[in-house]
Amino acid sequence: MPPSYGTQAYWDERFKNESIFEWLVPPDSLTPYITKVIERHTADPRILHIGCGSSYLSFHLRELVQSAKQVTNVDYSEVAIQNCVQHEKRLKHFDLGEGGMIWKAVDLLCASSVNELTARDGGVPDGFDLIVDKSTSDCICCADDVTLPLPYSDCALDSLKGPSTTCFKIHPLHVLAVHLAFLAKPGITRWMCLSYSTDRFPFLSTGWNTSEASTVNAQATELGFPDPRTLWRIEHKQEVAPKQEQHNEDHDRSYVHRPATVHWLYTLLRTETML
């Protein structure tokens, strides 16, 4: 049986026994790409790091901004969040009185949980400038479809009002895209996603794809679910090669080389379409 990546119980149990784990690449592999986006587009950015887990990427992001409060780290697992909070308190800059980053346990597929990141619930005013996603979308794609009432009135998308009349099952990646769009600034926010998939966002691509994630349910959008295709566009896609292990000559003679592995970094731009 594959791991139950879509369940909170799986992640809580995993993080009870896991101190550090990096998905796909080391955190410093992403720093040059993130720095370039910040320098080009967002001075003094507010960063949302989704699926922070036990990665050191959170602490690399802290080094890219002036204030720790500019970085909000979220994870499905309360255990992971508490572990990270305790780890941060042991760091030198925290002891010097700079304070810590923002850490929250959030279910990104649940509207009421996502609302905790908005200004009305004490979150970031006006939304985030940059969303960083290190294989979190990969994991979310393994979750079950999300059953949502339509119109989607219990999400704080102010334009969607009225009583729910029916329910639809929506692909989790589509739900994630809508919820992140709600937290983003139209025309400004970039969503940087590192993935093992060559087509992580098939509903935004023009290529031929028959996966469930490639098709947005037309009936659901007619009944009030925001169309994720109108909220994001792929601005850039590039290869990110993991750092290669260094071997001595004797080692190279004894072992078959692994095939080259390439991951993909997607930069999505939030469109001007309002929610």
Short mmCIF file of C-alpha atoms in Angstrom, two decimals:
data_model
loop_
_atom_site.label_atom_id
_atom_site.label_comp_id
_atom_site.label_asym_id
_atom_site.label_seq_id
_atom_site.Cartn_x
_atom_site.Cartn_y
_atom_site.Cartn_z
CA MET A 1 0.00 0.00 0.00
CA PRO A 2 1.32 3.49 -0.81
CA PRO A 3 1.66 6.02 2.04
CA SER A 4 -1.57 7.83 2.98
CA TYR A 5 -0.25 11.26 2.02
CA GLY A 6 -3.76 12.74 2.15
CA THR A 7 -4.36 11.96 5.84
CA GLN A 8 -3.33 14.08 8.80
CA ALA A 9 -2.74 10.95 10.89
CA TYR A 10 -0.02 9.77 8.50
CA TRP A 11 1.89 13.05 8.76
CA ASP A 12 1.51 13.40 12.53
CA GLU A 13 2.88 9.89 13.03
CA ARG A 14 5.71 10.47 10.57
CA PHE A 15 6.85 13.72 12.19
CA LYS A 16 6.89 12.14 15.65
CA ASN A 17 9.92 10.15 14.49
CA GLU A 18 11.44 12.43 11.86
CA SER A 19 13.77 15.31 12.69
CA ILE A 20 14.86 16.44 9.21
CA PHE A 21 13.73 15.37 5.76
CA GLU A 22 14.19 17.15 2.44
CA TRP A 23 11.94 16.38 -0.49
CA LEU A 24 13.61 16.16 -3.91
CA VAL A 25 16.52 18.59 -3.37
CA PRO A 26 18.41 20.29 -0.51
CA PRO A 27 16.89 23.66 0.50
CA ASP A 28 19.86 25.68 -0.71
CA SER A 29 19.26 24.36 -4.23
CA LEU A 30 16.17 26.58 -4.45
CA THR A 31 17.66 29.72 -2.92
CA PRO A 32 19.08 31.19 -6.18
CA TYR A 33 15.74 30.79 -7.98
CA ILE A 34 13.72 32.28 -5.14
CA THR A 35 16.19 35.14 -4.73
CA LYS A 36 15.93 35.99 -8.42
CA VAL A 37 12.12 36.17 -8.27
CA ILE A 38 12.25 38.38 -5.18
CA GLU A 39 14.79 40.74 -6.76
CA ARG A 40 12.81 41.02 -9.99
CA HIS A 41 9.28 41.29 -8.71
CA THR A 42 8.75 41.73 -4.98
CA ALA A 43 10.68 44.09 -2.77
CA ASP A 44 10.27 43.28 0.93
CA PRO A 45 8.00 40.28 0.23
CA ARG A 46 5.62 38.41 2.46
CA ILE A 47 6.27 34.71 1.87
CA LEU A 48 3.93 31.78 2.41
CA HIS A 49 5.76 28.45 2.66
CA ILE A 50 3.27 25.61 2.27
CA GLY A 51 4.02 22.11 3.56
CA CYS A 52 7.06 23.16 5.58
CA GLY A 53 7.29 19.75 7.27
CA SER A 54 10.74 19.11 8.75
CA SER A 55 12.64 20.86 5.96
CA TYR A 56 15.30 23.49 6.55
CA LEU A 57 13.86 25.52 3.67
CA SER A 58 11.92 27.65 6.17
CA PHE A 59 15.17 28.86 7.69
CA HIS A 60 16.68 29.57 4.28
CA LEU A 61 13.64 31.71 3.46
CA ARG A 62 14.15 33.62 6.71
CA GLU A 63 17.58 34.72 5.44
CA LEU A 64 16.01 36.30 2.33
CA VAL A 65 13.87 38.86 4.19
CA GLN A 66 14.36 41.63 6.74
CA SER A 67 11.92 40.42 9.38
CA ALA A 68 11.07 36.92 10.55
CA LYS A 69 7.38 37.87 10.48
CA GLN A 70 7.56 38.16 6.69
CA VAL A 71 7.66 34.36 6.48
CA THR A 72 4.59 32.26 7.26
CA ASN A 73 5.18 28.50 7.38
CA VAL A 74 2.20 26.16 7.27
CA ASP A 75 1.81 22.41 7.43
CA TYR A 76 -1.02 19.90 7.68
CA SER A 77 0.59 18.40 10.78
CA GLU A 78 0.46 20.12 14.16
CA VAL A 79 3.34 17.86 15.23
CA ALA A 80 5.55 19.22 12.44
CA ILE A 81 4.69 22.81 13.36
CA GLN A 82 5.50 22.33 17.03
CA ASN A 83 8.79 20.63 16.16
CA CYS A 84 9.77 23.58 13.95
CA VAL A 85 8.79 26.14 16.59
CA GLN A 86 10.99 24.41 19.16
CA HIS A 87 13.86 24.15 16.70
CA GLU A 88 13.65 27.85 15.85
CA LYS A 89 13.79 28.81 19.51
CA ARG A 90 17.19 27.14 19.74
CA LEU A 91 18.63 29.29 16.95
CA LYS A 92 20.89 32.23 17.65
CA HIS A 93 18.81 34.96 16.00
CA PHE A 94 15.79 34.01 18.13
CA ASP A 95 17.82 34.37 21.32
CA LEU A 96 18.98 37.81 20.18
CA GLY A 97 15.42 39.07 20.36
CA GLU A 98 14.51 39.01 16.68
CA GLY A 99 11.56 36.76 17.37
CA GLY A 100 10.38 33.92 15.21
CA MET A 101 8.64 33.30 11.95
CA ILE A 102 4.90 32.62 11.81
CA TRP A 103 4.01 28.94 12.12
CA LYS A 104 0.51 27.55 11.66
CA ALA A 105 -1.09 24.14 11.27
CA VAL A 106 -3.37 24.58 8.26
CA ASP A 107 -5.40 22.23 6.08
CA LEU A 108 -4.94 23.83 2.66
CA LEU A 109 -7.93 21.91 1.30
CA CYS A 110 -10.29 23.29 3.96
CA ALA A 111 -11.66 26.82 3.44
CA SER A 112 -12.18 27.61 7.12
CA SER A 113 -8.60 26.55 7.88
CA VAL A 114 -7.20 28.64 5.02
CA ASN A 115 -9.16 31.64 6.32
CA GLU A 116 -6.90 31.65 9.38
CA LEU A 117 -4.17 33.05 7.13
CA THR A 118 -6.24 36.09 6.12
CA ALA A 119 -6.27 39.51 7.76
CA ARG A 120 -9.78 39.02 9.11
CA ASP A 121 -8.50 36.16 11.26
CA GLY A 122 -5.27 37.82 12.30
CA GLY A 123 -3.25 36.70 9.30
CA VAL A 124 -1.33 38.67 6.69
CA PRO A 125 -3.11 41.82 5.42
CA ASP A 126 -3.57 42.12 1.64
CA GLY A 127 -2.21 38.64 0.93
CA PHE A 128 1.19 37.12 0.21
CA ASP A 129 3.68 38.17 -2.47
CA LEU A 130 5.34 34.77 -2.88
CA ILE A 131 4.18 31.20 -2.26
CA VAL A 132 6.88 28.52 -1.96
CA ASP A 133 5.93 24.89 -2.50
CA LYS A 134 8.62 22.19 -2.27
CA SER A 135 6.78 19.09 -3.51
CA THR A 136 3.69 19.84 -1.42
CA SER A 137 1.52 19.88 -4.53
CA ASP A 138 2.92 16.43 -5.35
CA CYS A 139 1.65 15.11 -2.02
CA ILE A 140 -1.70 16.87 -2.27
CA CYS A 141 -2.28 15.23 -5.64
CA CYS A 142 -2.23 11.90 -3.78
CA ALA A 143 -5.18 12.95 -1.61
CA ASP A 144 -8.77 11.97 -2.32
CA ASP A 145 -11.07 14.33 -4.18
CA VAL A 146 -12.59 16.99 -1.92
CA THR A 147 -16.37 17.05 -1.53
CA LEU A 148 -17.49 20.68 -1.56
CA PRO A 149 -20.91 22.32 -1.26
CA LEU A 150 -21.80 24.55 -4.21
CA PRO A 151 -22.07 27.46 -4.54
CA TYR A 152 -18.85 27.58 -2.56
CA SER A 153 -20.30 29.90 0.08
CA ASP A 154 -18.52 28.56 3.14
CA CYS A 155 -15.18 29.68 1.71
CA ALA A 156 -14.46 33.33 2.41
CA LEU A 157 -14.66 34.20 -1.26
CA ASP A 158 -16.88 37.22 -0.85
CA SER A 159 -18.42 37.07 -4.30
CA LEU A 160 -19.91 33.63 -3.65
CA LYS A 161 -23.01 33.88 -1.50
CA GLY A 162 -26.21 31.95 -1.07
CA PRO A 163 -27.19 28.58 0.35
CA SER A 164 -25.54 25.43 -0.90
CA THR A 165 -27.72 23.47 -3.29
CA THR A 166 -25.54 20.48 -4.14
CA CYS A 167 -22.14 18.88 -3.55
CA PHE A 168 -19.39 18.01 -5.98
CA LYS A 169 -16.12 16.11 -5.71
CA ILE A 170 -13.26 18.36 -6.81
CA HIS A 171 -9.68 17.31 -7.57
CA PRO A 172 -7.46 18.36 -4.61
CA LEU A 173 -5.02 20.26 -6.83
CA HIS A 174 -7.87 22.41 -8.15
CA VAL A 175 -9.02 23.16 -4.60
CA LEU A 176 -5.46 24.07 -3.62
CA ALA A 177 -5.13 26.43 -6.60
CA VAL A 178 -8.35 28.25 -5.65
CA HIS A 179 -7.43 28.56 -1.98
CA LEU A 180 -3.93 29.85 -2.75
CA ALA A 181 -5.41 32.33 -5.22
CA PHE A 182 -7.56 33.66 -2.40
CA LEU A 183 -4.39 34.27 -0.34
CA ALA A 184 -2.53 35.86 -3.26
CA LYS A 185 -2.38 39.37 -4.72
CA PRO A 186 -3.94 39.49 -8.21
CA GLY A 187 -1.35 40.26 -10.86
CA ILE A 188 1.52 40.17 -8.35
CA THR A 189 1.91 36.90 -6.45
CA ARG A 190 4.15 34.13 -7.74
CA TRP A 191 3.65 30.51 -6.73
CA MET A 192 6.97 28.67 -7.00
CA CYS A 193 6.46 24.92 -7.00
CA LEU A 194 9.20 22.30 -7.13
CA SER A 195 7.86 18.99 -8.42
CA TYR A 196 9.04 15.65 -9.74
CA SER A 197 6.28 15.84 -12.37
CA THR A 198 6.87 17.10 -15.90
CA ASP A 199 3.24 18.28 -15.94
CA ARG A 200 2.23 19.11 -12.40
CA PHE A 201 -0.44 21.62 -13.46
CA PRO A 202 -2.08 19.95 -16.47
CA PHE A 203 -5.20 22.08 -16.16
CA LEU A 204 -3.02 25.11 -17.00
CA SER A 205 -1.00 23.54 -19.80
CA THR A 206 -1.88 23.31 -23.48
CA GLY A 207 -0.41 19.84 -23.94
CA TRP A 208 -2.29 16.56 -24.26
CA ASN A 209 -2.99 15.07 -20.85
CA THR A 210 -5.63 12.61 -19.71
CA SER A 211 -5.04 12.71 -15.95
CA GLU A 212 -7.88 13.62 -13.59
CA ALA A 213 -6.09 16.85 -12.69
CA SER A 214 -6.16 18.02 -16.32
CA THR A 215 -9.94 18.46 -16.49
CA VAL A 216 -11.81 21.09 -14.50
CA ASN A 217 -15.38 20.01 -13.80
CA ALA A 218 -17.47 22.32 -16.00
CA GLN A 219 -20.67 21.61 -14.11
CA ALA A 220 -18.99 22.47 -10.81
CA THR A 221 -17.78 25.83 -12.13
CA GLU A 222 -21.25 26.60 -13.47
CA LEU A 223 -22.66 25.97 -10.00
CA GLY A 224 -20.20 28.25 -8.23
CA PHE A 225 -16.76 26.66 -7.89
CA PRO A 226 -14.11 29.15 -9.07
CA ASP A 227 -12.33 27.98 -12.21
CA PRO A 228 -8.63 27.54 -11.28
CA ARG A 229 -7.65 27.98 -14.95
CA THR A 230 -8.64 31.65 -14.70
CA LEU A 231 -6.68 32.29 -11.50
CA TRP A 232 -3.14 31.21 -12.40
CA ARG A 233 -0.94 30.94 -15.45
CA ILE A 234 2.42 29.22 -15.84
CA GLU A 235 4.97 31.99 -16.22
CA HIS A 236 8.07 29.82 -16.29
CA LYS A 237 9.12 26.18 -16.06
CA GLN A 238 12.70 25.00 -15.71
CA GLU A 239 14.73 21.94 -14.85
CA VAL A 240 16.37 21.67 -11.45
CA ALA A 241 18.94 18.90 -11.22
CA PRO A 242 19.65 17.52 -7.75
CA LYS A 243 23.21 17.74 -6.52
CA GLN A 244 25.18 14.72 -7.65
CA GLU A 245 26.90 12.50 -5.11
CA GLN A 246 30.68 12.52 -5.29
CA HIS A 247 32.30 9.10 -5.63
CA ASN A 248 35.90 8.01 -5.71
CA GLU A 249 37.27 5.93 -8.57
CA ASP A 250 37.00 2.59 -6.72
CA HIS A 251 33.37 3.32 -5.86
CA ASP A 252 32.61 4.11 -9.50
CA ARG A 253 34.03 0.76 -10.60
CA SER A 254 31.95 -1.16 -8.06
CA TYR A 255 28.51 0.31 -8.55
CA VAL A 256 26.13 0.87 -11.41
CA HIS A 257 25.46 4.59 -11.82
CA ARG A 258 21.99 5.87 -11.10
CA PRO A 259 20.19 7.43 -14.06
CA ALA A 260 20.18 11.21 -14.07
CA THR A 261 17.25 12.69 -12.16
CA VAL A 262 15.64 16.00 -13.05
CA HIS A 263 12.97 17.86 -11.13
CA TRP A 264 10.89 20.79 -12.31
CA LEU A 265 10.45 24.26 -10.88
CA TYR A 266 7.21 25.94 -11.91
CA THR A 267 6.61 29.65 -11.44
CA LEU A 268 2.91 30.46 -11.59
CA LEU A 269 1.63 34.03 -11.72
CA ARG A 270 -1.66 34.98 -10.09
CA THR A 271 -3.89 36.49 -12.77
CA GLU A 272 -5.91 39.69 -12.40
CA THR A 273 -9.13 37.69 -12.07
CA MET A 274 -10.81 38.60 -8.80
CA LEU A 275 -12.44 36.19 -6.37
#
